[in-house]
Amino acid sequence: MNIFDDLKSRYRLGDVALQFIFWNVGIFLVSIPLFYQFKFGQFVFPDWIALSSDPLVSLRHPWTYLSYAFFHDGIGHLFFNMLVLHFCSQLFLTFFTTKQFVGLYVLSSIFSGIVFVVSYYFLQYTSLIVGASAAIYAILMATTSYQPLMEVHLFLFGRVKLWYITAVILLLDVLQFRLENMGGHIAHFAGAFFGFLFIKLLVNGLDLSKLVSGITDFFRSLFQKKEKKPFKKVHVNYARKEPTRTTSRIVTKDKTQQQIDEILDKISQSGYDCLTKEEKEFLFKAGK
């Protein structure tokens, strides 16, 4: 199995957080030849990719209220964001579902984008913004709001309560608010607020993530091709039916599914790397 097959297997078998990291890294790699200005040593994103603080521009490109959350302006920006995304998403997915993760990521990005545009409009500033930070802050704050006393093991610090970590991160944003990247800090606070709001509404019975899942299901139904079964002429055979072949197929399918379930249970307990070479090849073939 080569490296590309291994990456495909990890993407297919990984959780939604790993898949989002794959998307962010993949989009970053694609954006380098398209938007990186080697002469100046920086990215220059167009306003149909990055979110513009000019309301007229952003309304002409409404998709930028989400697209900006998948682009990054440097390897350091990407690395730090993906590191924190991996950390907080594992905590979030301990308590909540995949659909709730996707819904929170998407909705918090849109909400933070709106707050950024409105804030800069009244401050009379003009700028562009990219990065997944707002969505990451939302996921971190949502988990902290739900389980603030959860203890997390940090290198060099040992076990620390989750709300301590979140408080320090927010405090650093406050201290840097007027120094640089003010638009980014505004988006961070907006994301954190939305994460808090998301959990409070969820605890009270209102799941905002259903908005996103409902929209995606609708568009999936529009573009999904319906298979047309060709007309077949049926000949009636009144002889005694022998169910041997049908039963044999069902048993074989059940055994295969059972083997897949056992391997997936093994992954959930010990991780993908604990699989043998034969088990990885079996999953790869089953995925096809």
PDB file of C-alpha atoms in Angstrom:
ATOM      1  CA  MET A   1       0.000   0.000   0.000  1.00  0.00           C
ATOM      2  CA  ASN A   2       1.599   3.338  -1.076  1.00  0.00           C
ATOM      3  CA  ILE A   3       1.347   6.642   0.761  1.00  0.00           C
ATOM      4  CA  PHE A   4      -1.659   7.850  -1.260  1.00  0.00           C
ATOM      5  CA  ASP A   5      -3.616   4.676  -0.551  1.00  0.00           C
ATOM      6  CA  ASP A   6      -2.722   5.009   3.123  1.00  0.00           C
ATOM      7  CA  LEU A   7      -3.929   8.640   3.180  1.00  0.00           C
ATOM      8  CA  LYS A   8      -7.169   7.670   1.452  1.00  0.00           C
ATOM      9  CA  SER A   9      -7.717   4.903   3.989  1.00  0.00           C
ATOM     10  CA  ARG A  10      -7.039   7.259   6.887  1.00  0.00           C
ATOM     11  CA  TYR A  11      -9.433   9.838   5.428  1.00  0.00           C
ATOM     12  CA  ARG A  12     -12.143   7.238   4.850  1.00  0.00           C
ATOM     13  CA  LEU A  13     -11.775   5.625   8.272  1.00  0.00           C
ATOM     14  CA  GLY A  14     -11.004   8.787  10.246  1.00  0.00           C
ATOM     15  CA  ASP A  15     -13.541  10.825  12.181  1.00  0.00           C
ATOM     16  CA  VAL A  16     -15.023  14.064  10.884  1.00  0.00           C
ATOM     17  CA  ALA A  17     -12.360  16.186  12.599  1.00  0.00           C
ATOM     18  CA  LEU A  18      -9.566  14.372  10.760  1.00  0.00           C
ATOM     19  CA  GLN A  19     -11.468  14.812   7.493  1.00  0.00           C
ATOM     20  CA  PHE A  20     -11.762  18.564   8.124  1.00  0.00           C
ATOM     21  CA  ILE A  21      -8.007  18.710   8.791  1.00  0.00           C
ATOM     22  CA  PHE A  22      -7.425  16.903   5.487  1.00  0.00           C
ATOM     23  CA  TRP A  23      -9.607  19.475   3.707  1.00  0.00           C
ATOM     24  CA  ASN A  24      -7.824  22.438   5.307  1.00  0.00           C
ATOM     25  CA  VAL A  25      -4.378  21.073   4.507  1.00  0.00           C
ATOM     26  CA  GLY A  26      -5.390  20.102   0.970  1.00  0.00           C
ATOM     27  CA  ILE A  27      -6.876  23.536   0.247  1.00  0.00           C
ATOM     28  CA  PHE A  28      -3.745  25.194   1.640  1.00  0.00           C
ATOM     29  CA  LEU A  29      -1.508  23.165  -0.682  1.00  0.00           C
ATOM     30  CA  VAL A  30      -3.695  24.029  -3.681  1.00  0.00           C
ATOM     31  CA  SER A  31      -3.724  27.729  -2.723  1.00  0.00           C
ATOM     32  CA  ILE A  32       0.091  28.012  -2.777  1.00  0.00           C
ATOM     33  CA  PRO A  33       0.543  28.019  -6.590  1.00  0.00           C
ATOM     34  CA  LEU A  34      -2.683  29.999  -7.034  1.00  0.00           C
ATOM     35  CA  PHE A  35      -2.454  32.804  -4.482  1.00  0.00           C
ATOM     36  CA  TYR A  36       1.048  32.870  -2.997  1.00  0.00           C
ATOM     37  CA  GLN A  37       3.140  35.796  -4.225  1.00  0.00           C
ATOM     38  CA  PHE A  38       6.704  34.503  -4.076  1.00  0.00           C
ATOM     39  CA  LYS A  39       8.020  37.966  -4.923  1.00  0.00           C
ATOM     40  CA  PHE A  40       6.537  39.442  -1.741  1.00  0.00           C
ATOM     41  CA  GLY A  41       6.630  36.255   0.352  1.00  0.00           C
ATOM     42  CA  GLN A  42       2.947  36.274   1.290  1.00  0.00           C
ATOM     43  CA  PHE A  43      -0.500  35.160   0.215  1.00  0.00           C
ATOM     44  CA  VAL A  44      -2.728  37.562  -1.679  1.00  0.00           C
ATOM     45  CA  PHE A  45      -6.258  36.184  -1.637  1.00  0.00           C
ATOM     46  CA  PRO A  46      -8.955  37.610  -3.933  1.00  0.00           C
ATOM     47  CA  ASP A  47     -12.194  38.888  -2.432  1.00  0.00           C
ATOM     48  CA  TRP A  48     -14.121  35.948  -3.921  1.00  0.00           C
ATOM     49  CA  ILE A  49     -12.143  33.579  -1.658  1.00  0.00           C
ATOM     50  CA  ALA A  50     -11.346  35.611   1.462  1.00  0.00           C
ATOM     51  CA  LEU A  51     -14.111  37.418   3.350  1.00  0.00           C
ATOM     52  CA  SER A  52     -14.112  41.151   2.722  1.00  0.00           C
ATOM     53  CA  SER A  53     -15.190  43.571   5.435  1.00  0.00           C
ATOM     54  CA  ASP A  54     -16.872  45.657   2.730  1.00  0.00           C
ATOM     55  CA  PRO A  55     -20.550  44.594   2.920  1.00  0.00           C
ATOM     56  CA  LEU A  56     -21.140  45.262  -0.788  1.00  0.00           C
ATOM     57  CA  VAL A  57     -18.217  43.030  -1.766  1.00  0.00           C
ATOM     58  CA  SER A  58     -19.089  40.208   0.640  1.00  0.00           C
ATOM     59  CA  LEU A  59     -22.746  40.241  -0.421  1.00  0.00           C
ATOM     60  CA  ARG A  60     -21.668  39.889  -4.056  1.00  0.00           C
ATOM     61  CA  HIS A  61     -19.759  36.777  -2.965  1.00  0.00           C
ATOM     62  CA  PRO A  62     -21.943  35.295  -0.202  1.00  0.00           C
ATOM     63  CA  TRP A  63     -20.067  31.970  -0.218  1.00  0.00           C
ATOM     64  CA  THR A  64     -17.039  33.782   1.255  1.00  0.00           C
ATOM     65  CA  TYR A  65     -18.832  33.790   4.624  1.00  0.00           C
ATOM     66  CA  LEU A  66     -17.840  30.107   4.712  1.00  0.00           C
ATOM     67  CA  SER A  67     -14.974  29.708   2.246  1.00  0.00           C
ATOM     68  CA  TYR A  68     -12.661  31.970   4.299  1.00  0.00           C
ATOM     69  CA  ALA A  69     -12.737  29.365   7.091  1.00  0.00           C
ATOM     70  CA  PHE A  70     -10.827  26.832   4.934  1.00  0.00           C
ATOM     71  CA  PHE A  71      -7.947  29.066   3.780  1.00  0.00           C
ATOM     72  CA  HIS A  72      -4.826  30.116   5.702  1.00  0.00           C
ATOM     73  CA  ASP A  73      -2.209  32.775   5.055  1.00  0.00           C
ATOM     74  CA  GLY A  74       0.864  30.780   6.064  1.00  0.00           C
ATOM     75  CA  ILE A  75       2.215  27.436   7.200  1.00  0.00           C
ATOM     76  CA  GLY A  76       2.431  28.633  10.817  1.00  0.00           C
ATOM     77  CA  HIS A  77      -1.172  29.820  10.718  1.00  0.00           C
ATOM     78  CA  LEU A  78      -2.299  26.466   9.316  1.00  0.00           C
ATOM     79  CA  PHE A  79      -0.186  24.352  11.683  1.00  0.00           C
ATOM     80  CA  PHE A  80      -1.354  26.086  14.867  1.00  0.00           C
ATOM     81  CA  ASN A  81      -5.001  26.053  13.800  1.00  0.00           C
ATOM     82  CA  MET A  82      -4.946  22.366  12.863  1.00  0.00           C
ATOM     83  CA  LEU A  83      -3.165  21.494  16.114  1.00  0.00           C
ATOM     84  CA  VAL A  84      -5.838  23.220  18.192  1.00  0.00           C
ATOM     85  CA  LEU A  85      -8.611  21.847  15.968  1.00  0.00           C
ATOM     86  CA  HIS A  86      -7.384  18.293  16.575  1.00  0.00           C
ATOM     87  CA  PHE A  87      -7.193  18.932  20.320  1.00  0.00           C
ATOM     88  CA  CYS A  88     -10.608  20.507  20.852  1.00  0.00           C
ATOM     89  CA  SER A  89     -12.471  18.359  18.293  1.00  0.00           C
ATOM     90  CA  GLN A  90     -11.494  15.144  20.092  1.00  0.00           C
ATOM     91  CA  LEU A  91     -12.989  16.590  23.275  1.00  0.00           C
ATOM     92  CA  PHE A  92     -16.114  17.812  21.461  1.00  0.00           C
ATOM     93  CA  LEU A  93     -16.752  14.463  19.745  1.00  0.00           C
ATOM     94  CA  THR A  94     -16.572  12.722  23.119  1.00  0.00           C
ATOM     95  CA  PHE A  95     -19.962  14.219  23.946  1.00  0.00           C
ATOM     96  CA  PHE A  96     -21.555  15.205  20.636  1.00  0.00           C
ATOM     97  CA  THR A  97     -22.232  13.788  17.181  1.00  0.00           C
ATOM     98  CA  THR A  98     -20.575  14.210  13.813  1.00  0.00           C
ATOM     99  CA  LYS A  99     -23.496  16.258  12.468  1.00  0.00           C
ATOM    100  CA  GLN A 100     -23.303  18.593  15.461  1.00  0.00           C
ATOM    101  CA  PHE A 101     -19.571  19.090  14.825  1.00  0.00           C
ATOM    102  CA  VAL A 102     -20.162  19.951  11.159  1.00  0.00           C
ATOM    103  CA  GLY A 103     -23.096  22.194  12.040  1.00  0.00           C
ATOM    104  CA  LEU A 104     -21.110  24.086  14.661  1.00  0.00           C
ATOM    105  CA  TYR A 105     -18.093  24.533  12.364  1.00  0.00           C
ATOM    106  CA  VAL A 106     -20.216  25.876   9.507  1.00  0.00           C
ATOM    107  CA  LEU A 107     -22.619  28.049  11.497  1.00  0.00           C
ATOM    108  CA  SER A 108     -19.935  29.559  13.725  1.00  0.00           C
ATOM    109  CA  SER A 109     -17.859  30.455  10.656  1.00  0.00           C
ATOM    110  CA  ILE A 110     -20.830  32.232   9.077  1.00  0.00           C
ATOM    111  CA  PHE A 111     -21.812  33.980  12.308  1.00  0.00           C
ATOM    112  CA  SER A 112     -18.234  35.133  12.983  1.00  0.00           C
ATOM    113  CA  GLY A 113     -17.941  36.365   9.407  1.00  0.00           C
ATOM    114  CA  ILE A 114     -21.076  38.458   9.806  1.00  0.00           C
ATOM    115  CA  VAL A 115     -19.821  39.945  13.090  1.00  0.00           C
ATOM    116  CA  PHE A 116     -16.477  40.763  11.434  1.00  0.00           C
ATOM    117  CA  VAL A 117     -18.130  42.548   8.497  1.00  0.00           C
ATOM    118  CA  VAL A 118     -20.558  44.511  10.701  1.00  0.00           C
ATOM    119  CA  SER A 119     -17.811  45.511  13.171  1.00  0.00           C
ATOM    120  CA  TYR A 120     -15.428  46.729  10.489  1.00  0.00           C
ATOM    121  CA  TYR A 121     -18.242  48.573   8.745  1.00  0.00           C
ATOM    122  CA  PHE A 122     -18.941  50.661  11.851  1.00  0.00           C
ATOM    123  CA  LEU A 123     -15.234  51.087  12.581  1.00  0.00           C
ATOM    124  CA  GLN A 124     -14.803  52.195   8.952  1.00  0.00           C
ATOM    125  CA  TYR A 125     -11.975  49.720   8.335  1.00  0.00           C
ATOM    126  CA  THR A 126     -11.463  47.646   5.206  1.00  0.00           C
ATOM    127  CA  SER A 127      -9.745  44.297   5.263  1.00  0.00           C
ATOM    128  CA  LEU A 128      -9.888  40.638   4.238  1.00  0.00           C
ATOM    129  CA  ILE A 129      -9.943  37.683   6.589  1.00  0.00           C
ATOM    130  CA  VAL A 130      -9.091  33.976   6.242  1.00  0.00           C
ATOM    131  CA  GLY A 131      -8.625  31.131   8.690  1.00  0.00           C
ATOM    132  CA  ALA A 132     -10.469  28.457  10.647  1.00  0.00           C
ATOM    133  CA  SER A 133      -9.775  30.137  13.996  1.00  0.00           C
ATOM    134  CA  ALA A 134     -13.338  31.347  14.590  1.00  0.00           C
ATOM    135  CA  ALA A 135     -14.786  27.863  14.108  1.00  0.00           C
ATOM    136  CA  ILE A 136     -12.057  26.363  16.312  1.00  0.00           C
ATOM    137  CA  TYR A 137     -12.831  28.855  19.095  1.00  0.00           C
ATOM    138  CA  ALA A 138     -16.501  27.881  18.806  1.00  0.00           C
ATOM    139  CA  ILE A 139     -15.711  24.170  19.179  1.00  0.00           C
ATOM    140  CA  LEU A 140     -13.407  24.824  22.134  1.00  0.00           C
ATOM    141  CA  MET A 141     -15.891  27.117  23.890  1.00  0.00           C
ATOM    142  CA  ALA A 142     -18.788  24.716  23.237  1.00  0.00           C
ATOM    143  CA  THR A 143     -16.911  21.850  24.888  1.00  0.00           C
ATOM    144  CA  THR A 144     -15.800  24.058  27.772  1.00  0.00           C
ATOM    145  CA  SER A 145     -19.351  25.308  28.346  1.00  0.00           C
ATOM    146  CA  TYR A 146     -20.598  21.723  28.504  1.00  0.00           C
ATOM    147  CA  GLN A 147     -17.782  20.244  30.634  1.00  0.00           C
ATOM    148  CA  PRO A 148     -15.758  23.104  32.192  1.00  0.00           C
ATOM    149  CA  LEU A 149     -14.239  20.912  34.929  1.00  0.00           C
ATOM    150  CA  MET A 150     -12.946  18.241  32.562  1.00  0.00           C
ATOM    151  CA  GLU A 151      -9.257  17.629  33.136  1.00  0.00           C
ATOM    152  CA  VAL A 152      -6.907  17.583  30.158  1.00  0.00           C
ATOM    153  CA  HIS A 153      -3.314  16.366  30.193  1.00  0.00           C
ATOM    154  CA  LEU A 154      -0.898  18.988  28.848  1.00  0.00           C
ATOM    155  CA  PHE A 155       2.772  18.435  28.187  1.00  0.00           C
ATOM    156  CA  LEU A 156       4.922  20.063  30.921  1.00  0.00           C
ATOM    157  CA  PHE A 157       1.803  21.143  32.846  1.00  0.00           C
ATOM    158  CA  GLY A 158       0.184  17.829  33.706  1.00  0.00           C
ATOM    159  CA  ARG A 159      -3.560  17.651  34.248  1.00  0.00           C
ATOM    160  CA  VAL A 160      -5.332  20.991  33.825  1.00  0.00           C
ATOM    161  CA  LYS A 161      -9.025  21.838  33.920  1.00  0.00           C
ATOM    162  CA  LEU A 162     -10.423  22.672  30.499  1.00  0.00           C
ATOM    163  CA  TRP A 163     -11.832  26.035  31.490  1.00  0.00           C
ATOM    164  CA  TYR A 164      -8.332  27.172  32.553  1.00  0.00           C
ATOM    165  CA  ILE A 165      -7.031  26.506  29.034  1.00  0.00           C
ATOM    166  CA  THR A 166      -9.945  28.301  27.389  1.00  0.00           C
ATOM    167  CA  ALA A 167      -9.629  31.278  29.748  1.00  0.00           C
ATOM    168  CA  VAL A 168      -5.906  31.681  28.985  1.00  0.00           C
ATOM    169  CA  ILE A 169      -6.501  31.530  25.219  1.00  0.00           C
ATOM    170  CA  LEU A 170      -9.248  34.169  25.419  1.00  0.00           C
ATOM    171  CA  LEU A 171      -7.097  36.353  27.683  1.00  0.00           C
ATOM    172  CA  LEU A 172      -4.256  36.284  25.144  1.00  0.00           C
ATOM    173  CA  ASP A 173      -6.730  37.469  22.503  1.00  0.00           C
ATOM    174  CA  VAL A 174      -7.825  40.338  24.741  1.00  0.00           C
ATOM    175  CA  LEU A 175      -4.216  41.424  25.321  1.00  0.00           C
ATOM    176  CA  GLN A 176      -3.474  41.420  21.583  1.00  0.00           C
ATOM    177  CA  PHE A 177      -6.770  42.944  20.478  1.00  0.00           C
ATOM    178  CA  ARG A 178      -5.463  46.380  19.437  1.00  0.00           C
ATOM    179  CA  LEU A 179      -1.912  45.304  18.594  1.00  0.00           C
ATOM    180  CA  GLU A 180      -2.443  43.392  15.337  1.00  0.00           C
ATOM    181  CA  ASN A 181      -5.033  41.404  13.396  1.00  0.00           C
ATOM    182  CA  MET A 182      -7.969  43.077  15.123  1.00  0.00           C
ATOM    183  CA  GLY A 183     -10.395  41.568  12.628  1.00  0.00           C
ATOM    184  CA  GLY A 184      -9.146  38.090  13.481  1.00  0.00           C
ATOM    185  CA  HIS A 185      -9.620  38.696  17.207  1.00  0.00           C
ATOM    186  CA  ILE A 186     -13.149  39.971  16.601  1.00  0.00           C
ATOM    187  CA  ALA A 187     -13.903  36.752  14.720  1.00  0.00           C
ATOM    188  CA  HIS A 188     -12.362  34.713  17.562  1.00  0.00           C
ATOM    189  CA  PHE A 189     -14.627  36.288  20.174  1.00  0.00           C
ATOM    190  CA  ALA A 190     -17.647  35.899  17.888  1.00  0.00           C
ATOM    191  CA  GLY A 191     -16.832  32.215  17.420  1.00  0.00           C
ATOM    192  CA  ALA A 192     -16.418  31.703  21.160  1.00  0.00           C
ATOM    193  CA  PHE A 193     -19.753  33.397  21.836  1.00  0.00           C
ATOM    194  CA  PHE A 194     -21.490  31.263  19.203  1.00  0.00           C
ATOM    195  CA  GLY A 195     -20.011  28.084  20.721  1.00  0.00           C
ATOM    196  CA  PHE A 196     -21.382  29.090  24.127  1.00  0.00           C
ATOM    197  CA  LEU A 197     -24.787  29.917  22.608  1.00  0.00           C
ATOM    198  CA  PHE A 198     -24.845  26.676  20.608  1.00  0.00           C
ATOM    199  CA  ILE A 199     -24.434  24.544  23.732  1.00  0.00           C
ATOM    200  CA  LYS A 200     -26.929  26.504  25.812  1.00  0.00           C
ATOM    201  CA  LEU A 201     -29.576  26.091  23.105  1.00  0.00           C
ATOM    202  CA  LEU A 202     -28.692  22.421  22.652  1.00  0.00           C
ATOM    203  CA  VAL A 203     -29.063  21.709  26.366  1.00  0.00           C
ATOM    204  CA  ASN A 204     -32.500  23.356  26.200  1.00  0.00           C
ATOM    205  CA  GLY A 205     -33.591  21.165  23.297  1.00  0.00           C
ATOM    206  CA  LEU A 206     -32.754  23.311  20.250  1.00  0.00           C
ATOM    207  CA  ASP A 207     -30.107  21.733  18.000  1.00  0.00           C
ATOM    208  CA  LEU A 208     -28.900  24.372  15.525  1.00  0.00           C
ATOM    209  CA  SER A 209     -26.843  21.804  13.631  1.00  0.00           C
ATOM    210  CA  LYS A 210     -30.076  20.458  12.138  1.00  0.00           C
ATOM    211  CA  LEU A 211     -30.177  23.596   9.967  1.00  0.00           C
ATOM    212  CA  VAL A 212     -26.970  22.546   8.226  1.00  0.00           C
ATOM    213  CA  SER A 213     -27.824  18.843   8.010  1.00  0.00           C
ATOM    214  CA  GLY A 214     -31.268  19.691   6.625  1.00  0.00           C
ATOM    215  CA  ILE A 215     -29.800  21.924   3.905  1.00  0.00           C
ATOM    216  CA  THR A 216     -27.127  19.394   2.930  1.00  0.00           C
ATOM    217  CA  ASP A 217     -29.679  16.585   2.782  1.00  0.00           C
ATOM    218  CA  PHE A 218     -31.882  18.728   0.540  1.00  0.00           C
ATOM    219  CA  PHE A 219     -29.107  19.496  -1.962  1.00  0.00           C
ATOM    220  CA  ARG A 220     -27.888  15.912  -1.855  1.00  0.00           C
ATOM    221  CA  SER A 221     -31.375  14.749  -2.846  1.00  0.00           C
ATOM    222  CA  LEU A 222     -31.423  17.230  -5.752  1.00  0.00           C
ATOM    223  CA  PHE A 223     -28.139  16.093  -7.274  1.00  0.00           C
ATOM    224  CA  GLN A 224     -28.377  12.422  -6.419  1.00  0.00           C
ATOM    225  CA  LYS A 225     -28.972  10.334  -9.503  1.00  0.00           C
ATOM    226  CA  LYS A 226     -31.859   7.961  -9.338  1.00  0.00           C
ATOM    227  CA  GLU A 227     -31.052   4.587 -10.814  1.00  0.00           C
ATOM    228  CA  LYS A 228     -33.515   3.463 -13.426  1.00  0.00           C
ATOM    229  CA  LYS A 229     -34.052  -0.239 -13.470  1.00  0.00           C
ATOM    230  CA  PRO A 230     -34.298  -1.662 -16.990  1.00  0.00           C
ATOM    231  CA  PHE A 231     -37.437  -3.540 -17.938  1.00  0.00           C
ATOM    232  CA  LYS A 232     -37.038  -7.244 -17.603  1.00  0.00           C
ATOM    233  CA  LYS A 233     -39.297  -9.864 -19.089  1.00  0.00           C
ATOM    234  CA  VAL A 234     -40.194 -12.318 -16.357  1.00  0.00           C
ATOM    235  CA  HIS A 235     -40.790 -15.982 -17.017  1.00  0.00           C
ATOM    236  CA  VAL A 236     -42.833 -17.701 -14.350  1.00  0.00           C
ATOM    237  CA  ASN A 237     -41.420 -20.995 -13.180  1.00  0.00           C
ATOM    238  CA  TYR A 238     -43.817 -23.063 -11.126  1.00  0.00           C
ATOM    239  CA  ALA A 239     -41.165 -25.559 -10.134  1.00  0.00           C
ATOM    240  CA  ARG A 240     -40.157 -25.841  -6.492  1.00  0.00           C
ATOM    241  CA  LYS A 241     -37.872 -22.966  -5.423  1.00  0.00           C
ATOM    242  CA  GLU A 242     -34.488 -23.780  -3.952  1.00  0.00           C
ATOM    243  CA  PRO A 243     -33.325 -21.012  -1.591  1.00  0.00           C
ATOM    244  CA  THR A 244     -29.795 -22.387  -1.277  1.00  0.00           C
ATOM    245  CA  ARG A 245     -28.020 -19.675  -3.349  1.00  0.00           C
ATOM    246  CA  THR A 246     -29.874 -16.750  -1.773  1.00  0.00           C
ATOM    247  CA  THR A 247     -29.170 -18.008   1.726  1.00  0.00           C
ATOM    248  CA  SER A 248     -25.513 -18.488   0.852  1.00  0.00           C
ATOM    249  CA  ARG A 249     -25.176 -14.876  -0.366  1.00  0.00           C
ATOM    250  CA  ILE A 250     -26.757 -13.475   2.783  1.00  0.00           C
ATOM    251  CA  VAL A 251     -24.463 -15.469   5.050  1.00  0.00           C
ATOM    252  CA  THR A 252     -21.390 -14.313   3.120  1.00  0.00           C
ATOM    253  CA  LYS A 253     -22.443 -10.678   3.326  1.00  0.00           C
ATOM    254  CA  ASP A 254     -23.088 -10.993   7.067  1.00  0.00           C
ATOM    255  CA  LYS A 255     -19.645 -12.475   7.659  1.00  0.00           C
ATOM    256  CA  THR A 256     -17.974  -9.658   5.710  1.00  0.00           C
ATOM    257  CA  GLN A 257     -19.934  -6.993   7.580  1.00  0.00           C
ATOM    258  CA  GLN A 258     -19.139  -8.701  10.862  1.00  0.00           C
ATOM    259  CA  GLN A 259     -15.401  -8.619  10.048  1.00  0.00           C
ATOM    260  CA  ILE A 260     -15.643  -4.901   9.159  1.00  0.00           C
ATOM    261  CA  ASP A 261     -17.443  -4.157  12.434  1.00  0.00           C
ATOM    262  CA  GLU A 262     -14.777  -6.012  14.428  1.00  0.00           C
ATOM    263  CA  ILE A 263     -11.972  -4.036  12.756  1.00  0.00           C
ATOM    264  CA  LEU A 264     -13.782  -0.706  13.309  1.00  0.00           C
ATOM    265  CA  ASP A 265     -14.241  -1.595  16.987  1.00  0.00           C
ATOM    266  CA  LYS A 266     -10.521  -2.301  17.165  1.00  0.00           C
ATOM    267  CA  ILE A 267      -9.773   1.121  15.619  1.00  0.00           C
ATOM    268  CA  SER A 268     -12.071   2.924  18.069  1.00  0.00           C
ATOM    269  CA  GLN A 269     -10.313   1.238  21.008  1.00  0.00           C
ATOM    270  CA  SER A 270      -6.644   1.314  19.962  1.00  0.00           C
ATOM    271  CA  GLY A 271      -6.404   3.478  16.825  1.00  0.00           C
ATOM    272  CA  TYR A 272      -5.770   2.812  13.171  1.00  0.00           C
ATOM    273  CA  ASP A 273      -2.066   2.044  13.628  1.00  0.00           C
ATOM    274  CA  CYS A 274      -2.841  -1.075  15.679  1.00  0.00           C
ATOM    275  CA  LEU A 275      -4.268  -2.857  12.627  1.00  0.00           C
ATOM    276  CA  THR A 276      -2.274  -5.544  10.888  1.00  0.00           C
ATOM    277  CA  LYS A 277      -1.290  -5.195   7.235  1.00  0.00           C
ATOM    278  CA  GLU A 278      -3.969  -7.763   6.268  1.00  0.00           C
ATOM    279  CA  GLU A 279      -6.684  -5.863   8.160  1.00  0.00           C
ATOM    280  CA  LYS A 280      -5.711  -2.563   6.483  1.00  0.00           C
ATOM    281  CA  GLU A 281      -5.796  -4.187   3.036  1.00  0.00           C
ATOM    282  CA  PHE A 282      -9.157  -5.776   3.830  1.00  0.00           C
ATOM    283  CA  LEU A 283     -10.653  -2.400   4.846  1.00  0.00           C
ATOM    284  CA  PHE A 284      -9.214  -0.729   1.753  1.00  0.00           C
ATOM    285  CA  LYS A 285     -10.759  -3.357  -0.532  1.00  0.00           C
ATOM    286  CA  ALA A 286     -14.070  -3.192   1.347  1.00  0.00           C
ATOM    287  CA  GLY A 287     -14.080   0.597   0.947  1.00  0.00           C
ATOM    288  CA  LYS A 288     -13.909   0.226  -2.822  1.00  0.00           C
TER     289      LYS A 288
END
